[in-house]
XYZ file of C-alpha atoms in Angstrom:
240
model
C 20.772 3.211 -6.135
C 17.352 1.679 -6.875
C 14.920 4.018 -8.562
C 11.384 4.107 -9.833
C 10.311 5.795 -13.023
C 7.603 8.406 -12.473
C 5.602 9.842 -15.266
C 5.047 13.586 -14.381
C 2.040 15.636 -15.148
C 4.049 16.991 -18.110
C 4.289 13.406 -19.402
C 8.083 13.152 -18.970
C 9.587 10.135 -17.195
C 12.007 10.973 -14.370
C 13.783 8.476 -12.120
C 13.375 8.959 -8.420
C 15.419 7.185 -5.756
C 12.982 4.845 -4.115
C 12.731 4.507 -0.283
C 14.182 1.065 0.682
C 12.533 -1.470 2.965
C 15.223 -0.745 5.608
C 14.452 3.029 5.594
C 10.728 2.331 5.878
C 11.255 0.007 8.919
C 13.647 2.549 10.553
C 11.052 5.356 10.051
C 8.358 3.091 11.574
C 10.631 2.314 14.618
C 11.361 6.039 15.117
C 7.581 6.783 15.043
C 6.965 3.938 17.596
C 9.716 5.267 19.729
C 8.296 8.711 19.724
C 4.861 7.300 20.673
C 6.421 5.246 23.456
C 8.088 8.444 24.834
C 4.642 10.169 24.741
C 3.124 7.233 26.564
C 5.810 7.400 29.296
C 5.078 11.108 29.571
C 1.334 10.378 30.088
C 2.176 7.853 32.798
C 4.395 10.425 34.491
C 1.708 13.004 34.405
C -0.812 10.480 35.770
C 1.499 9.738 38.732
C 1.946 13.443 39.456
C -1.634 14.445 39.073
C -3.126 11.299 40.714
C -6.573 11.964 39.232
C -8.298 8.971 37.635
C -10.456 11.194 35.360
C -7.470 13.145 33.997
C -5.579 9.930 33.511
C -8.568 8.411 31.530
C -8.784 11.468 29.326
C -5.030 11.333 28.650
C -5.304 7.601 27.714
C -8.182 8.341 25.298
C -6.170 11.228 23.736
C -3.091 8.983 23.543
C -5.136 6.224 21.760
C -6.452 8.718 19.281
C -2.989 9.964 18.574
C -1.748 6.412 18.063
C -4.586 5.647 15.589
C -4.517 8.799 13.564
C -0.775 9.760 13.895
C 0.292 8.724 10.381
C -2.663 10.230 8.690
C -2.441 13.556 10.493
C 1.377 13.772 9.999
C 1.202 12.926 6.261
C -1.530 15.420 5.620
C 0.115 18.324 7.499
C 3.764 17.389 6.944
C 3.617 16.932 3.127
C 3.792 13.190 3.105
C 6.055 12.645 6.027
C 5.821 11.542 9.680
C 8.556 12.276 12.222
C 10.298 8.982 11.313
C 10.004 9.575 7.551
C 11.440 13.078 7.946
C 14.439 11.865 9.962
C 14.948 9.125 7.388
C 14.525 11.568 4.507
C 11.774 9.765 2.757
C 8.191 10.852 1.856
C 4.927 9.807 0.308
C 4.208 11.029 -3.182
C 1.554 10.298 -5.780
C 2.690 7.866 -8.436
C 2.491 10.590 -11.032
C 5.258 12.503 -9.138
C 2.953 15.173 -7.628
C 2.118 15.691 -3.985
C -0.357 13.131 -2.756
C -3.885 14.280 -2.080
C -5.748 14.010 1.297
C -7.781 11.235 -0.260
C -4.669 9.295 -1.072
C -3.330 9.813 2.393
C -6.590 8.624 3.841
C -6.677 5.450 1.672
C -3.135 4.385 2.530
C -3.811 5.098 6.174
C -6.967 3.023 6.097
C -5.135 0.119 4.469
C -2.721 0.015 7.377
C -5.174 -2.421 8.811
C -4.399 -4.785 5.914
C -0.703 -4.026 5.798
C 0.023 -4.234 9.476
C -2.782 -4.897 11.975
C -4.426 -7.913 10.212
C -1.142 -9.420 8.917
C 0.993 -9.191 12.085
C 3.004 -6.329 10.608
C 4.361 -8.371 7.694
C 1.749 -7.870 4.954
C 3.026 -4.403 4.017
C 6.681 -5.490 4.272
C 6.186 -8.423 1.893
C 4.270 -6.164 -0.576
C 7.136 -3.621 -0.573
C 9.826 -6.298 -1.038
C 8.108 -7.837 -4.138
C 6.240 -4.984 -5.754
C 7.884 -3.262 -8.790
C 7.482 0.296 -7.340
C 8.127 -0.696 -3.713
C 4.558 -0.185 -2.679
C 2.673 -1.681 0.275
C -0.887 -2.631 -0.378
C -2.211 0.766 0.759
C 0.163 2.468 -1.666
C -1.028 0.349 -4.491
C -4.691 1.128 -3.867
C -3.999 4.802 -3.169
C -1.698 5.281 -6.167
C 1.251 6.369 -3.996
C 4.849 5.323 -3.226
C 7.648 6.388 -1.023
C 10.793 8.096 -2.491
C 13.936 9.629 -0.869
C 13.650 13.361 -0.494
C 16.249 14.556 -2.990
C 15.965 18.361 -3.120
C 13.817 19.285 -6.240
C 14.802 22.099 -8.576
C 13.166 25.401 -7.847
C 13.051 28.224 -10.337
C 15.016 30.626 -8.080
C 17.802 27.958 -7.759
C 18.388 27.656 -11.428
C 21.686 29.243 -12.329
C 21.311 31.345 -15.506
C 24.227 33.150 -17.091
C 23.323 36.818 -17.386
C 21.884 37.612 -20.849
C 23.353 40.418 -22.753
C 21.161 43.501 -23.310
C 21.426 43.010 -27.012
C 20.691 39.343 -26.838
C 18.096 38.219 -29.431
C 15.993 35.298 -28.391
C 16.056 32.385 -30.780
C 12.515 31.297 -29.791
C 10.529 34.433 -29.262
C 7.517 32.535 -27.865
C 9.519 30.892 -25.120
C 7.664 33.063 -22.615
C 4.528 30.849 -23.235
C 6.157 28.434 -20.874
C 5.709 28.613 -17.098
C 8.238 28.681 -14.351
C 7.404 25.044 -13.535
C 8.055 24.018 -17.145
C 11.483 25.615 -17.068
C 12.134 24.014 -13.633
C 11.309 20.581 -15.123
C 13.485 21.171 -18.154
C 16.409 22.105 -15.900
C 15.724 19.044 -13.801
C 15.781 16.797 -16.894
C 19.077 18.271 -17.974
C 20.596 17.608 -14.622
C 19.223 14.050 -14.551
C 20.671 13.499 -18.009
C 24.186 14.506 -16.806
C 23.817 12.163 -13.830
C 22.377 9.156 -15.683
C 23.372 9.690 -19.368
C 19.777 8.746 -20.144
C 19.452 10.611 -23.541
C 15.695 9.573 -23.809
C 14.895 12.190 -21.149
C 16.380 14.899 -23.338
C 14.583 13.659 -26.521
C 11.278 13.380 -24.732
C 11.516 16.709 -23.021
C 12.613 18.545 -26.228
C 9.724 16.947 -28.122
C 7.187 18.093 -25.540
C 8.612 21.606 -25.520
C 8.686 21.954 -29.278
C 5.090 20.677 -29.465
C 3.959 23.110 -26.722
C 5.622 26.085 -28.512
C 4.451 24.861 -31.984
C 7.855 24.894 -33.539
C 10.483 22.618 -34.990
C 13.962 22.250 -33.635
C 16.280 24.075 -36.102
C 18.480 22.023 -38.297
C 21.863 21.709 -36.824
C 20.737 22.184 -33.279
C 20.637 19.134 -31.083
C 17.943 18.471 -28.448
C 20.199 19.419 -25.449
C 21.170 22.741 -27.017
C 17.510 23.313 -27.931
C 16.469 23.000 -24.187
C 19.236 25.219 -22.958
C 18.480 27.856 -25.614
C 14.774 27.771 -24.645
C 15.701 28.187 -20.976
C 17.917 31.191 -21.801
C 15.289 32.690 -24.090
C 12.681 32.238 -21.359
C 14.848 33.967 -18.811
C 15.590 36.852 -21.174
C 11.952 37.369 -22.308
C 10.509 37.262 -18.781
C 13.205 39.590 -17.416
C 12.339 42.112 -20.073
C 8.708 42.099 -18.981
C 9.455 42.507 -15.297
């Protein structure tokens, strides 16, 4: 599976499965098919209503939908259109975070270059040859498309119940946030899938620096992360 390396806001590199050219094309065709279905509905309404004014208004509305469809969908559907959702791909910022409205607007604006002014092939060529599978609008906006692999959420992390008498090893682990712990867990899962030990080393170094401590002698980086997660769960549960 082809991936891109995204540097998260916590400065940890995580590999995301990149959306392929075929998936992009399929999503585009689905969106066009949806628009064509809407167009046929307007024609049907025009035949039934038989009023030129209403038909003219419907055509204007249909044109506006066609022009702004992708922008509106990506803003309100978290980086997806109907086609992207069905193909399980989405737009994200190149730093791994959700793209901003400004980024959606820029990549929408550059559809003129990617598609309209290049007979639909400019964007396809850019995606095919670019390192991070970006069309021109993505390059300018700082975005890309990834497959929507479910991300770790804190309430989905499986913790073993901590004993009442459990003594945390790192007593300031509660200085972390839920998102920090989610990312640690995600890094551990990615390590087991890819055997990329650099993820563990980088993450443990960031956590140790954040907590202003050194990894104890005899404890490896993986055990360090799992211990910090356990300590965080225990400490935060005691304060609930």
